[in-house]
PDB file of C-alpha atoms in Angstrom:
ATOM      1  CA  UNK A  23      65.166  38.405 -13.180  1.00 47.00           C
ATOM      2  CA  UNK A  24      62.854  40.649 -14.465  1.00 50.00           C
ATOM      3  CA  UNK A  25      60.500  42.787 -12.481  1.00 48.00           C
ATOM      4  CA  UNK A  26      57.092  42.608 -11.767  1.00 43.00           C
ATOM      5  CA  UNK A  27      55.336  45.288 -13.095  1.00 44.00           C
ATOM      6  CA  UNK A  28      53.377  47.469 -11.183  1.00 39.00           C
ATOM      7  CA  UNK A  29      50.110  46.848 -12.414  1.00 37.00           C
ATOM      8  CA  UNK A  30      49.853  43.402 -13.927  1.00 39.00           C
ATOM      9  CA  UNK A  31      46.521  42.150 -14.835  1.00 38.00           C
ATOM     10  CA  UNK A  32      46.838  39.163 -11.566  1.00 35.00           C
ATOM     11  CA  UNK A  33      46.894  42.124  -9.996  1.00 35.00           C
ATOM     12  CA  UNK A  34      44.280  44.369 -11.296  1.00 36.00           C
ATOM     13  CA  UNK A  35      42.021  41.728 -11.214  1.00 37.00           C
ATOM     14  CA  UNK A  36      42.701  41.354  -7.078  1.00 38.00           C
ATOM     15  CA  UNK A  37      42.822  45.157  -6.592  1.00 38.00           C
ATOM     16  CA  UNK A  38      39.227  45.397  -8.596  1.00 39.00           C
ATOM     17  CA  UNK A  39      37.752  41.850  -7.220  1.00 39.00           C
ATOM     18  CA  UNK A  40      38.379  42.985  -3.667  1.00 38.00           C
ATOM     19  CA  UNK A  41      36.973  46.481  -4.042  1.00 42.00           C
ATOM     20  CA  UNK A  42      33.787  45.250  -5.335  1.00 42.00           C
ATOM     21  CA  UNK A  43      33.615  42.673  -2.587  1.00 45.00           C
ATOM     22  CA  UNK A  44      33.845  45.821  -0.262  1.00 48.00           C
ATOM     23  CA  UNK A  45      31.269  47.805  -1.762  1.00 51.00           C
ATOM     24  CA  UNK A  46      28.923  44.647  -1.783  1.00 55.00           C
ATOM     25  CA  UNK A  47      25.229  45.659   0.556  1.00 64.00           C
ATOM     26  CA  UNK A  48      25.209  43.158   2.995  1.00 67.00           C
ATOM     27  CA  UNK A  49      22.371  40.990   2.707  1.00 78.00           C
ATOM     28  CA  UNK A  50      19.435  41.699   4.290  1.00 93.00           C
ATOM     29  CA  UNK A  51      18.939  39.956   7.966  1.00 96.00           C
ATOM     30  CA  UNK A  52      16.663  37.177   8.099  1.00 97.00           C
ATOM     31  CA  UNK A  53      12.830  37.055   8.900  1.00 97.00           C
ATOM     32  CA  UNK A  54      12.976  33.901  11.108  1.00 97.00           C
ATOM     33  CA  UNK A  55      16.097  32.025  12.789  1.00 97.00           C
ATOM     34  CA  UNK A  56      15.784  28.843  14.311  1.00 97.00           C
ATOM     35  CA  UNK A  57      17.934  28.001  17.085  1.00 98.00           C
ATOM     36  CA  UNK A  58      19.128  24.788  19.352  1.00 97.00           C
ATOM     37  CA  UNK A  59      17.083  22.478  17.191  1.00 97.00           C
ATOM     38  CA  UNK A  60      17.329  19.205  15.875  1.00 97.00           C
ATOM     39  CA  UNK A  61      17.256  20.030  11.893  1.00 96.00           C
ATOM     40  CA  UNK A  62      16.368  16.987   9.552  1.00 94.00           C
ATOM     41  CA  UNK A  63      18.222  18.262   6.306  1.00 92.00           C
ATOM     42  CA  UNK A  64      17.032  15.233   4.207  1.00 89.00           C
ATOM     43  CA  UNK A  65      20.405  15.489   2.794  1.00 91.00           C
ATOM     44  CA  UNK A  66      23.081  12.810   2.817  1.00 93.00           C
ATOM     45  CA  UNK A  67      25.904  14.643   2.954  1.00 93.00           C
ATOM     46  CA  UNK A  68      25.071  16.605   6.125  1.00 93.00           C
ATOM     47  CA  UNK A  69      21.601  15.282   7.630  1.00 95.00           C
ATOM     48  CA  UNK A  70      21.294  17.383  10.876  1.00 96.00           C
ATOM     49  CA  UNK A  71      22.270  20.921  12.014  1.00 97.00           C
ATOM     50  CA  UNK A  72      21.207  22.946  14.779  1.00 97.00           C
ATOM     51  CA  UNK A  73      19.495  25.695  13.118  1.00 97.00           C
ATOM     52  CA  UNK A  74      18.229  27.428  10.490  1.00 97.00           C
ATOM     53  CA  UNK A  75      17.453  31.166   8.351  1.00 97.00           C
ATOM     54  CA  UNK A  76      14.342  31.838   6.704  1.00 96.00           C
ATOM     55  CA  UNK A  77      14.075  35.032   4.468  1.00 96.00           C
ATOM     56  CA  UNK A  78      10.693  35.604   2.383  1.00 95.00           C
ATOM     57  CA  UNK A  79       9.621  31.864   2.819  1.00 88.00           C
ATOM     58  CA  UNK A  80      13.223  30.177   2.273  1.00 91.00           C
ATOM     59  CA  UNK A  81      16.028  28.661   3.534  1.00 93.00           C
ATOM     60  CA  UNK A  82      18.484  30.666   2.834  1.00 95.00           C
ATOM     61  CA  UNK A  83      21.049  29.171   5.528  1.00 96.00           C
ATOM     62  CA  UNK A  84      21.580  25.971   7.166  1.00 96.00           C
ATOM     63  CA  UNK A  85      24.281  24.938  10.076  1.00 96.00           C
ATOM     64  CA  UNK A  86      25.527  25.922  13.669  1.00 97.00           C
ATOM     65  CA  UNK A  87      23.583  28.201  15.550  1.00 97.00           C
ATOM     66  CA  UNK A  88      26.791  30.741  15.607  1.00 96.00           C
ATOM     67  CA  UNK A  89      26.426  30.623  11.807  1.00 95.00           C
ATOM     68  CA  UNK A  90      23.001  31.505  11.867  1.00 97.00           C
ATOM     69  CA  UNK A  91      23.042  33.741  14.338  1.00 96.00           C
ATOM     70  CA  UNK A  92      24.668  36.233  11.923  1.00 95.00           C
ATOM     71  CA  UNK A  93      21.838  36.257   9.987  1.00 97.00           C
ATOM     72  CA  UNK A  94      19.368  37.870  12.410  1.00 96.00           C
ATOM     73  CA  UNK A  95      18.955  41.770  12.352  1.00 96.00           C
ATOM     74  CA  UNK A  96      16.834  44.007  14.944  1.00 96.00           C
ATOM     75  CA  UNK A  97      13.509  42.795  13.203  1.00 96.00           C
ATOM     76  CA  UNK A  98      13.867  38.694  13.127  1.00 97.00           C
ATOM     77  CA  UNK A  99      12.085  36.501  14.620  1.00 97.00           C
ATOM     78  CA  UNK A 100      14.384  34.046  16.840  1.00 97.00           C
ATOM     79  CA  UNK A 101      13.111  30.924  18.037  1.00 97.00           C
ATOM     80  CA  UNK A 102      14.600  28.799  20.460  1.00 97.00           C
ATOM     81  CA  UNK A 103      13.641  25.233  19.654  1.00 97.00           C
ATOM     82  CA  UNK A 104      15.427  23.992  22.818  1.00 97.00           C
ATOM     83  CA  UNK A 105      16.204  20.519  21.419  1.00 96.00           C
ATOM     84  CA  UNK A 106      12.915  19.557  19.422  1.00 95.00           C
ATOM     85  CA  UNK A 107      13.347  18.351  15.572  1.00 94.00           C
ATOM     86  CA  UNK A 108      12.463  20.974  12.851  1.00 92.00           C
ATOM     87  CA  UNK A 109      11.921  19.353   9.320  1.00 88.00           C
ATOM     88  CA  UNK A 110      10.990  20.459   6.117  1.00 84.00           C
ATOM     89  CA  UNK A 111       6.972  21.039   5.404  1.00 88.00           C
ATOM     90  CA  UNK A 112       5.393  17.744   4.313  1.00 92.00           C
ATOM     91  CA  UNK A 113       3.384  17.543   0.911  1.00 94.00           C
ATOM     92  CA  UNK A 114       0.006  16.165   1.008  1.00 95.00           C
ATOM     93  CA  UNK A 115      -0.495  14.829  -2.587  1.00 95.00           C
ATOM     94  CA  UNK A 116      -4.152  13.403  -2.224  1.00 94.00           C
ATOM     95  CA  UNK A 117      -6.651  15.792  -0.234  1.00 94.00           C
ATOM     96  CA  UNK A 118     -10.162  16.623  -1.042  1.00 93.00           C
ATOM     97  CA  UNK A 119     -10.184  20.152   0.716  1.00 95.00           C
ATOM     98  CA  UNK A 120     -12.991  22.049  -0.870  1.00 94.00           C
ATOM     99  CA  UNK A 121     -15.377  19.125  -0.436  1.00 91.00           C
ATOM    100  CA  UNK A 122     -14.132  18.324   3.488  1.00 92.00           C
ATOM    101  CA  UNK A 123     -14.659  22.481   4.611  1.00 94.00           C
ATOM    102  CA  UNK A 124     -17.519  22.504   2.592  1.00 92.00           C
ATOM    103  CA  UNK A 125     -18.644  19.516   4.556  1.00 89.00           C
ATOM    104  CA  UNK A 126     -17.995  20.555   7.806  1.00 91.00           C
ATOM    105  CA  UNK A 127     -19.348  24.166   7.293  1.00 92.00           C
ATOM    106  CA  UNK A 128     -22.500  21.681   6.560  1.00 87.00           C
ATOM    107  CA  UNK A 129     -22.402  19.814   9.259  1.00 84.00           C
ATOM    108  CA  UNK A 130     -19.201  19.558  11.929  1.00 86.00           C
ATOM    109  CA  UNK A 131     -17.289  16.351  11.771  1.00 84.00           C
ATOM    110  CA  UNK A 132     -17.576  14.504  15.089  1.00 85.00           C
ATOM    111  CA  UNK A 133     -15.398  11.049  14.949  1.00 88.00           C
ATOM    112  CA  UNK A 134     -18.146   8.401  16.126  1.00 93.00           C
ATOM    113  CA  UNK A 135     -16.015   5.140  18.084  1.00 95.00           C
ATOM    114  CA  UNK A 136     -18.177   2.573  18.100  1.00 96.00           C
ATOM    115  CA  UNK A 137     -22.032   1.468  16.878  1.00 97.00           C
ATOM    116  CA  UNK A 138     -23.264   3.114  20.407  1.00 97.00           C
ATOM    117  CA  UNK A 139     -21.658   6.206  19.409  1.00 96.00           C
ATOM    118  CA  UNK A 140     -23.169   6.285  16.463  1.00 96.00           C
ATOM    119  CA  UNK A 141     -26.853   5.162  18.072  1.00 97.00           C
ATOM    120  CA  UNK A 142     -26.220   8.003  20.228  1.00 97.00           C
ATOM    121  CA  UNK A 143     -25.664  10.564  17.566  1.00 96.00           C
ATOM    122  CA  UNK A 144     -28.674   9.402  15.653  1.00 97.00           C
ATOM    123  CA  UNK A 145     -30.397   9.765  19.162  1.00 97.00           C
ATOM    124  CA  UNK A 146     -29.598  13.406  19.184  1.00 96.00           C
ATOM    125  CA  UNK A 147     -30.595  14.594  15.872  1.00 94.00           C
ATOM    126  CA  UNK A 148     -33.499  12.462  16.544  1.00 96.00           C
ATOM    127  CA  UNK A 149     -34.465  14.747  19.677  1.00 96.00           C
ATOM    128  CA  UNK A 150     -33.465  17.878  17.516  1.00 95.00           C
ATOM    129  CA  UNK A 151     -36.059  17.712  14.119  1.00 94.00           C
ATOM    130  CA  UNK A 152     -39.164  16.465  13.487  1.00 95.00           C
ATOM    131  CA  UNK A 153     -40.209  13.241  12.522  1.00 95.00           C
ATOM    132  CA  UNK A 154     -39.685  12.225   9.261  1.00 95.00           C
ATOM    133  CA  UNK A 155     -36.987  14.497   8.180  1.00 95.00           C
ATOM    134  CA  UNK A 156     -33.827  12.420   7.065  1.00 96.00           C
ATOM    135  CA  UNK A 157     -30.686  12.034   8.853  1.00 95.00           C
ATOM    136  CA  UNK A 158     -27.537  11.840   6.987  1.00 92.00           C
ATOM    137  CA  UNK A 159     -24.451  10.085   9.486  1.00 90.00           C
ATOM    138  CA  UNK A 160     -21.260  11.302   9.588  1.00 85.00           C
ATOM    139  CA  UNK A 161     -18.694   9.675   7.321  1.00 80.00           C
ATOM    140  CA  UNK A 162     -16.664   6.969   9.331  1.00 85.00           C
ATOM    141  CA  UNK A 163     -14.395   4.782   7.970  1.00 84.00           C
ATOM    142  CA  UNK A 164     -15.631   1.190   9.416  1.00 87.00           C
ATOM    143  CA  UNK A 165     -11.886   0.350  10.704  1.00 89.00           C
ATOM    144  CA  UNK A 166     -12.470   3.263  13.218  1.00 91.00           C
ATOM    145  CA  UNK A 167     -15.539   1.557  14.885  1.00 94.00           C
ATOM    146  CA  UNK A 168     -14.881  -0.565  17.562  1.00 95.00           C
ATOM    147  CA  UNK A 169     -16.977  -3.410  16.473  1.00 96.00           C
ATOM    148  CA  UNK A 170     -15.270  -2.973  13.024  1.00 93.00           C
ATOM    149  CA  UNK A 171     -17.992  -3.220  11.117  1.00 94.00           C
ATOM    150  CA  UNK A 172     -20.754  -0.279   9.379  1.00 94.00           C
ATOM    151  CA  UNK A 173     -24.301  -0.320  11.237  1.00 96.00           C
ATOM    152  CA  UNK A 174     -27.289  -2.307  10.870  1.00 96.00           C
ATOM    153  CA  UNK A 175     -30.070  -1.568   9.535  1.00 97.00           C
ATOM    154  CA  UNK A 176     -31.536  -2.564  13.007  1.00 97.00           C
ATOM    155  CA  UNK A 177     -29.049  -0.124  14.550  1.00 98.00           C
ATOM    156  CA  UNK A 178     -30.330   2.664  12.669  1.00 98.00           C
ATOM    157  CA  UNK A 179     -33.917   1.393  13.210  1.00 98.00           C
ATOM    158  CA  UNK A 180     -33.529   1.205  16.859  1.00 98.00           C
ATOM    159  CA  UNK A 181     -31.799   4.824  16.877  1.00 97.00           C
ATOM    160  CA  UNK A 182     -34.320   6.211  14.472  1.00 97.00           C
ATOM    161  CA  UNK A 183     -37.663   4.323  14.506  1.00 97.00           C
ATOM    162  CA  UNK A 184     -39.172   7.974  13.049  1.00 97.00           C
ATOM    163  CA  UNK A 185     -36.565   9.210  11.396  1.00 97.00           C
ATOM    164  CA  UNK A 186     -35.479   8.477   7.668  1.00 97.00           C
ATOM    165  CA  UNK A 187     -31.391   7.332   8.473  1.00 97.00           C
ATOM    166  CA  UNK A 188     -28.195   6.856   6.546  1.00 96.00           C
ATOM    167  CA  UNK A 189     -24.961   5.705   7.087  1.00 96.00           C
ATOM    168  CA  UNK A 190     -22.553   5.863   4.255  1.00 92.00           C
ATOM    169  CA  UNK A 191     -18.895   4.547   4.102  1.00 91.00           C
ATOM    170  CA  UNK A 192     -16.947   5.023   0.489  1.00 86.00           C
ATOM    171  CA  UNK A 193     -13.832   3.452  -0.608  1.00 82.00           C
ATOM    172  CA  UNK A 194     -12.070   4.186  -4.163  1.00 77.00           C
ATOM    173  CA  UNK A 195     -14.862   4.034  -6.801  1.00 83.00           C
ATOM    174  CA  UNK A 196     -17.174   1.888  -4.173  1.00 89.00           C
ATOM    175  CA  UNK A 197     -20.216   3.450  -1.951  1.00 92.00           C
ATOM    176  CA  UNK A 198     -22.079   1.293   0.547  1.00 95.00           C
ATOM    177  CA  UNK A 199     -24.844   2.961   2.317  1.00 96.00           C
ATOM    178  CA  UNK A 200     -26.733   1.566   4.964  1.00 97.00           C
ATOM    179  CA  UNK A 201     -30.400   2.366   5.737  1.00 98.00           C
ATOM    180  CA  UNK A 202     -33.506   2.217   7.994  1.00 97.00           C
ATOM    181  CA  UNK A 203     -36.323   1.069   7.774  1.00 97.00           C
ATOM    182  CA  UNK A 204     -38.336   4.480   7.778  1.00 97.00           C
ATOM    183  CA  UNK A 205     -35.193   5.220   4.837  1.00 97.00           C
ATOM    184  CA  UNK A 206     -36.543   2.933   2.673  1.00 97.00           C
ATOM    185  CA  UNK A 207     -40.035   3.275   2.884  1.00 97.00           C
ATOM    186  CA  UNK A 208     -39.265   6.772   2.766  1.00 96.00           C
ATOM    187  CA  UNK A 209     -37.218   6.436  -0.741  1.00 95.00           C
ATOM    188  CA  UNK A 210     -39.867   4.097  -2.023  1.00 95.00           C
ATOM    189  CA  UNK A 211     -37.266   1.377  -2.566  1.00 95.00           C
ATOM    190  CA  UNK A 212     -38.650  -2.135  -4.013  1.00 94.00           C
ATOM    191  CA  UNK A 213     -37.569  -4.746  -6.076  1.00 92.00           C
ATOM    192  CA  UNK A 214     -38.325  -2.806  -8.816  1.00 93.00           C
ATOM    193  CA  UNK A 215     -36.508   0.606  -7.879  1.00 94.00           C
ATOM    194  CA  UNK A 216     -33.873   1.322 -10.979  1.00 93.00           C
ATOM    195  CA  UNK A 217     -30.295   1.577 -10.179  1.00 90.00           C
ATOM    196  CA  UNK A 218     -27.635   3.268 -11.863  1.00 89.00           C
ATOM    197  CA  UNK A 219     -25.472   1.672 -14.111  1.00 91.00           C
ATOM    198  CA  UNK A 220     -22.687  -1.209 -11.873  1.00 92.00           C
ATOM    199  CA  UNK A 221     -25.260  -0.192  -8.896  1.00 94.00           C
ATOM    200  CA  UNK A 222     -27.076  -2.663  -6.468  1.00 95.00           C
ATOM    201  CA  UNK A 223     -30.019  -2.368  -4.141  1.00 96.00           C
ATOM    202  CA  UNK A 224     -29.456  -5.647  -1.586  1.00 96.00           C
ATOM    203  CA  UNK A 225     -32.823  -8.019  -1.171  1.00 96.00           C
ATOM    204  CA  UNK A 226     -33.746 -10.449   1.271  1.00 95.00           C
ATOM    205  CA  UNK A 227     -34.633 -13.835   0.149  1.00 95.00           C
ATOM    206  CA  UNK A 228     -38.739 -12.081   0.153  1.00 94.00           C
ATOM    207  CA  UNK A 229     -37.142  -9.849  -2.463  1.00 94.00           C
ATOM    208  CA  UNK A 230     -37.856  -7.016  -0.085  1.00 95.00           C
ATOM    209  CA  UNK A 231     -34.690  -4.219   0.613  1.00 96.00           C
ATOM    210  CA  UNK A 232     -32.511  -5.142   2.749  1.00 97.00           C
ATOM    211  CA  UNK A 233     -31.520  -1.875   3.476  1.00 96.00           C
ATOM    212  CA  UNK A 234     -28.177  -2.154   1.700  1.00 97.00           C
ATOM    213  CA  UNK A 235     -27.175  -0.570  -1.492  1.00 96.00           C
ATOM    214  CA  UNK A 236     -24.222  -0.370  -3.553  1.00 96.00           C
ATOM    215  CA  UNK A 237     -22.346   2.650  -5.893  1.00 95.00           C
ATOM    216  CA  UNK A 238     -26.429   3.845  -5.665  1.00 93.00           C
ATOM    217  CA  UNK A 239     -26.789   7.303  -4.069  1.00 88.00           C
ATOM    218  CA  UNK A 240     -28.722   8.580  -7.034  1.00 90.00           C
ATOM    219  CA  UNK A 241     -31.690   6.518  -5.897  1.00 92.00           C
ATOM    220  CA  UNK A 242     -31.545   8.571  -2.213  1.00 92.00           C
ATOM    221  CA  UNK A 243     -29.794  12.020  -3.475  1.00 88.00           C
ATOM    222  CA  UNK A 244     -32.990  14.217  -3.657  1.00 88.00           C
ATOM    223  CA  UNK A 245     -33.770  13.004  -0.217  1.00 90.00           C
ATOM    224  CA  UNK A 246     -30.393  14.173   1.553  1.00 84.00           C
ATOM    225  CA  UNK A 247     -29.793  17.574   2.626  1.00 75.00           C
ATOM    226  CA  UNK A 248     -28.304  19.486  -0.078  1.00 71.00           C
ATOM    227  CA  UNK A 249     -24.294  20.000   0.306  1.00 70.00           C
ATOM    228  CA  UNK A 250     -24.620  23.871  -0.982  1.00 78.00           C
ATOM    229  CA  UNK A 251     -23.044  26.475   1.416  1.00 88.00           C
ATOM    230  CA  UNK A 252     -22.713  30.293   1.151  1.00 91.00           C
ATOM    231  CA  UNK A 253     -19.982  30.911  -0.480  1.00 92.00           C
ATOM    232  CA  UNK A 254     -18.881  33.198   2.753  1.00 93.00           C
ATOM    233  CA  UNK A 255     -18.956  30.222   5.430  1.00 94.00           C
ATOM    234  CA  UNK A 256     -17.351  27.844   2.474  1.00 94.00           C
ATOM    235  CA  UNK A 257     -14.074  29.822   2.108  1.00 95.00           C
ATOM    236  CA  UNK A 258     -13.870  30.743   6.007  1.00 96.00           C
ATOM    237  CA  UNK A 259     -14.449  26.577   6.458  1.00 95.00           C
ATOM    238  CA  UNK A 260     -11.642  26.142   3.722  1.00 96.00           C
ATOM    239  CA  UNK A 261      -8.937  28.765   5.613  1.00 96.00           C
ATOM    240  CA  UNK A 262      -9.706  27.130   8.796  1.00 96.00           C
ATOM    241  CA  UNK A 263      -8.985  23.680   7.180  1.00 96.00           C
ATOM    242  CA  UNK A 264      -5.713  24.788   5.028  1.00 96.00           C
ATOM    243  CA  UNK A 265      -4.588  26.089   8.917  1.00 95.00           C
ATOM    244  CA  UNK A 266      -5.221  22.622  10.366  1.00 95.00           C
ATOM    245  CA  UNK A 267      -2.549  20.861   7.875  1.00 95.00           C
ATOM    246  CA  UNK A 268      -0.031  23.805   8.352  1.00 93.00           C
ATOM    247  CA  UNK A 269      -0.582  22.728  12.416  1.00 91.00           C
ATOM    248  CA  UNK A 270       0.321  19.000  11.769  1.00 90.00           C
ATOM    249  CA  UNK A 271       3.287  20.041   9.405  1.00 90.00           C
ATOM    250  CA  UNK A 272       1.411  19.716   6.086  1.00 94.00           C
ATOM    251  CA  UNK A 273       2.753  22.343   4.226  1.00 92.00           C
ATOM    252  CA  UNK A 274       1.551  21.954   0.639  1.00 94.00           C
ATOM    253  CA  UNK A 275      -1.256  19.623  -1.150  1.00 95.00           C
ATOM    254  CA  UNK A 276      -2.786  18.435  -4.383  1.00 94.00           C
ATOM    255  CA  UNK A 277      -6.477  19.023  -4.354  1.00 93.00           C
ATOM    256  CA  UNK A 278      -7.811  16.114  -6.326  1.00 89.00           C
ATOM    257  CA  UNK A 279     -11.805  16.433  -6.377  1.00 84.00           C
ATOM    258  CA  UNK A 280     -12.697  19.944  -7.257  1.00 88.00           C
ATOM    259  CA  UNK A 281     -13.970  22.043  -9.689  1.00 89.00           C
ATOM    260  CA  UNK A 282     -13.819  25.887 -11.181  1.00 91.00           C
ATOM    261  CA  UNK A 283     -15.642  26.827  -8.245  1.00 89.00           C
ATOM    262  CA  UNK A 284     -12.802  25.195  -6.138  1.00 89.00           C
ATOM    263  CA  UNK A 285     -10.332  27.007  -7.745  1.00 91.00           C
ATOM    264  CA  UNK A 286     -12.088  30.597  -7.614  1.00 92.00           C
ATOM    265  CA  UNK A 287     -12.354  29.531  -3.737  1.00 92.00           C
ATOM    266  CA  UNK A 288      -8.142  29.091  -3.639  1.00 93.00           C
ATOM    267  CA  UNK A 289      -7.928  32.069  -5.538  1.00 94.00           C
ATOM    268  CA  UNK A 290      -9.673  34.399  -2.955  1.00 93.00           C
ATOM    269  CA  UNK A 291      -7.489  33.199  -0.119  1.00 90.00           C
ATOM    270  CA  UNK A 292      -4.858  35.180  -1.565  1.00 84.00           C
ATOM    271  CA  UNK A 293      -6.982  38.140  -1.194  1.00 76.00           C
TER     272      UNK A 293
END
């Protein structure tokens, strides 16, 4: 039988494979570890674990908490989920986000329950400007009010007997606004008011206003408060917002209403 010689290439090839292995930097410890948690994986073959590694925003190991215990160094952050689920950040694929902060750095959202609620509200405004100046209500989708149902225009009236007052609720391509009595005298609606294009101001069988009108705010937008914000209070309102979703596990979104503006706004948050 012939030898083996000394240096054969199987060999050489070990030798060399297994020094380079040694010399290898170990990599570098992780910035967060998750332990004792419930992990969704989302993946078939292995849907749960009990922790996790994050290095510069990703996973970068998944399994028992021994295993990822080795990846945490002097400087990790270790978190001891003590049972609860951790799952992947959810994407939000429809959000208007420059037009809600710029909204509520307008005017706070306050989630009105039922048609006293919203009475109430107008109430308070009512007490807080002079008459004649318009109110504009909070948007609330009609399936949140108790009575399910948008307000009257005798609602509004008896809230506001002074006070100009709006209520609108939108759906898809639809807008149905809802107004007073001092709204309409105060737009100057009639029977003859023009309406945009697939618009509709509602009469009574008098051919008065009804007080309802349909995919028609240009008739009533130079009466509203304008929706312009300093550009300061805007971006703060829009950081404060983006934090919200990362609360509820919203991790990334599609902004699908905005415009240059709205992108020069997401572009300073990385400032």
């Amino acid at each position: 039988m012939k030898p083996l010689p000394l240096f054969s290439p199987f060999l050489c090839l070990s030798v060399a494979t297994f020094a380079t292995l040694a010399a290898a930097p170990a990599p570098r410890p992780a910035d967060l570890v998750v332990l004792n948690a419930r992990v969704l994986t989302l993946e078939a073959a292995r849907p749960t674990a009990s922790a996790v590694a994050i290095r510069d925003g990703v996973f970068v190991a998944v399994g028992s908490d021994t295993d990822i215990r080795q990846h945490a160094g002097p400087q990790t952050r270790t978190i001891d989920a003590a049972g609860r689920t951790v799952m992947p950040g959810l994407i939000e694929s429809h959000v208007h986000a420059t037009g809600a902060s710029r909204g509520e750095a307008q005017q706070p959202f306050r989630q009105l329950h039922s048609i006293g609620e919203i009475q109430d509200w107008v109430r308070q405004r009512g007490r807080e400007r002079p008459a004649g100046q318009w109110i504009q209500l909070p948007r609330v989708d009609v399936t949140r009010i108790r009575e399910r149902r948008m307000p009257s225009r005798a609602d509004l009236d008896a809230a506001a007997p002074q006070h100009p007052a709006v209520f609108t609720w939108q759906y898809a391509n639809r807008t149905v606004q809802i107004l007073n009595r001092a709204a309409i005298a105060a737009a100057g609606l009639s029977r003859e008011t023009p309406v945009p294009r697939g618009g509709k101001i509602h009469l009574d069988p008098a051919g008065q206003p009804t007080g309802i009108i349909e995919n028609a705010n240009s008739v009533l937008v130079r009466f509203l408060p304008g929706r312009g914000v300093p550009e300061e209070r805007h971006l703060a309102s829009l950081e404060t917002l983006l934090r919200r979703y990362t609360e509820i596990g919203i991790t990334s979104i599609g902004e699908r209403n905005t415009n240059l503006d709205g992108y020069r706004l997401f572009e300073k948050l990385k400032t």
